[in-house]
């Protein structure tokens, strides 16, 4: 398939620029694109050369996925102690609630609310004073593409112009806003969990997991996961378009486009 036809197909099928990766994955797997672009996709981790024996694979469910994750943060957290800062005192929390003339929540700082919530949940699920859980949390951010592929949607896209004198082609790309797409609390493996065992039923586990997921998600946003997802999407899109024969790539809605553009080599 020629480079020009590939670029036209990408721009026609998917309006959001970040969704280019999904087209590349399909074309690579169908072996419809050229080797240079296949190599780029492999280096970016979009495809893998790993093969499994057919007898070892059992298809249980087939789902269409309209997400492109470009960054993942992994945390190890200890509940409830990571949510009970040493600088926050329980007596001060109770005093603030007692002397407040309004709702109790409005009388507390963010750290005090987190401390009190963690303490209450620990008591509800039956954790003793010295008991704790060590959890691994994976937070992914990227782009939810469902509903954005219809023609004419304003979520993103790309325009390609050609210099009549030099023949060089420039792509101007608009990346849709990034979002947190997944927050996953990994299941504890009893064989590798080296901390004291804590007996909890499924409902108690869900309560702890929900609390931890909410606070960890908020923390990742504060730490810049959305900005990182956007930057990774720009790099991915730039590499794919340059590999497809585009000479110059710029991104719309950037304060400094020169810092976010790259010449093809």
Short mmCIF file of N, CA, C and O in Angstrom, two decimals, residues 28 39 55-56 67 74 106 114 123 128 167 174 192 201 205 209 215 245:
data_model
loop_
_atom_site.label_atom_id
_atom_site.label_comp_id
_atom_site.label_asym_id
_atom_site.label_seq_id
_atom_site.Cartn_x
_atom_site.Cartn_y
_atom_site.Cartn_z
N UNK A 28 -0.81 -3.34 10.51
CA UNK A 28 0.38 -4.16 10.75
C UNK A 28 -0.01 -5.62 10.87
O UNK A 28 0.62 -6.50 10.30
N UNK A 39 8.34 -1.52 11.89
CA UNK A 39 9.42 -1.42 12.88
C UNK A 39 9.12 -0.36 13.91
O UNK A 39 9.35 -0.55 15.11
N UNK A 55 -3.08 -24.17 20.70
CA UNK A 55 -3.70 -25.05 21.68
C UNK A 55 -3.69 -24.47 23.09
O UNK A 55 -4.39 -24.94 23.96
N UNK A 56 -2.89 -23.40 23.29
CA UNK A 56 -2.77 -22.81 24.63
C UNK A 56 -3.69 -21.62 24.82
O UNK A 56 -3.73 -21.01 25.87
N UNK A 67 -10.14 2.66 23.28
CA UNK A 67 -9.27 3.46 24.15
C UNK A 67 -7.83 3.35 23.67
O UNK A 67 -7.40 2.30 23.18
N UNK A 74 2.23 3.28 38.28
CA UNK A 74 2.05 2.13 39.18
C UNK A 74 2.46 2.54 40.60
O UNK A 74 3.57 3.06 40.80
N UNK A 106 -17.02 20.46 55.92
CA UNK A 106 -16.52 21.78 55.55
C UNK A 106 -15.56 22.34 56.59
O UNK A 106 -14.81 23.28 56.31
N UNK A 114 -9.29 13.00 54.60
CA UNK A 114 -8.71 11.73 54.18
C UNK A 114 -8.38 10.86 55.39
O UNK A 114 -8.67 9.65 55.38
N UNK A 123 -11.95 0.72 60.40
CA UNK A 123 -12.77 0.17 61.48
C UNK A 123 -13.93 -0.64 60.94
O UNK A 123 -14.27 -1.71 61.48
N UNK A 128 -7.41 -4.23 62.67
CA UNK A 128 -6.95 -3.87 64.00
C UNK A 128 -6.02 -2.67 63.95
O UNK A 128 -5.63 -2.20 62.88
N UNK A 167 7.88 20.60 -2.35
CA UNK A 167 7.20 19.32 -2.30
C UNK A 167 7.09 18.73 -0.90
O UNK A 167 6.55 17.65 -0.71
N UNK A 174 -4.38 17.96 15.75
CA UNK A 174 -5.07 18.36 16.98
C UNK A 174 -5.31 17.12 17.83
O UNK A 174 -5.97 16.18 17.38
N UNK A 192 2.82 -14.68 46.97
CA UNK A 192 3.89 -13.68 46.94
C UNK A 192 3.67 -12.54 47.93
O UNK A 192 4.53 -11.68 48.06
N UNK A 201 -13.80 -10.09 53.73
CA UNK A 201 -14.68 -10.67 52.72
C UNK A 201 -14.70 -9.77 51.49
O UNK A 201 -14.06 -8.71 51.46
N UNK A 205 -13.34 -5.86 50.95
CA UNK A 205 -12.27 -5.59 49.99
C UNK A 205 -12.70 -4.50 48.99
O UNK A 205 -11.93 -3.60 48.66
N UNK A 209 -10.84 -1.00 48.32
CA UNK A 209 -10.35 -0.74 46.96
C UNK A 209 -10.95 0.52 46.38
O UNK A 209 -10.26 1.31 45.71
N UNK A 215 -8.49 8.05 45.79
CA UNK A 215 -7.41 8.93 46.21
C UNK A 215 -6.19 8.80 45.30
O UNK A 215 -5.51 9.80 45.01
N UNK A 245 5.86 9.18 5.83
CA UNK A 245 6.32 10.04 4.75
C UNK A 245 6.05 11.52 4.92
O UNK A 245 6.38 12.32 4.03
#
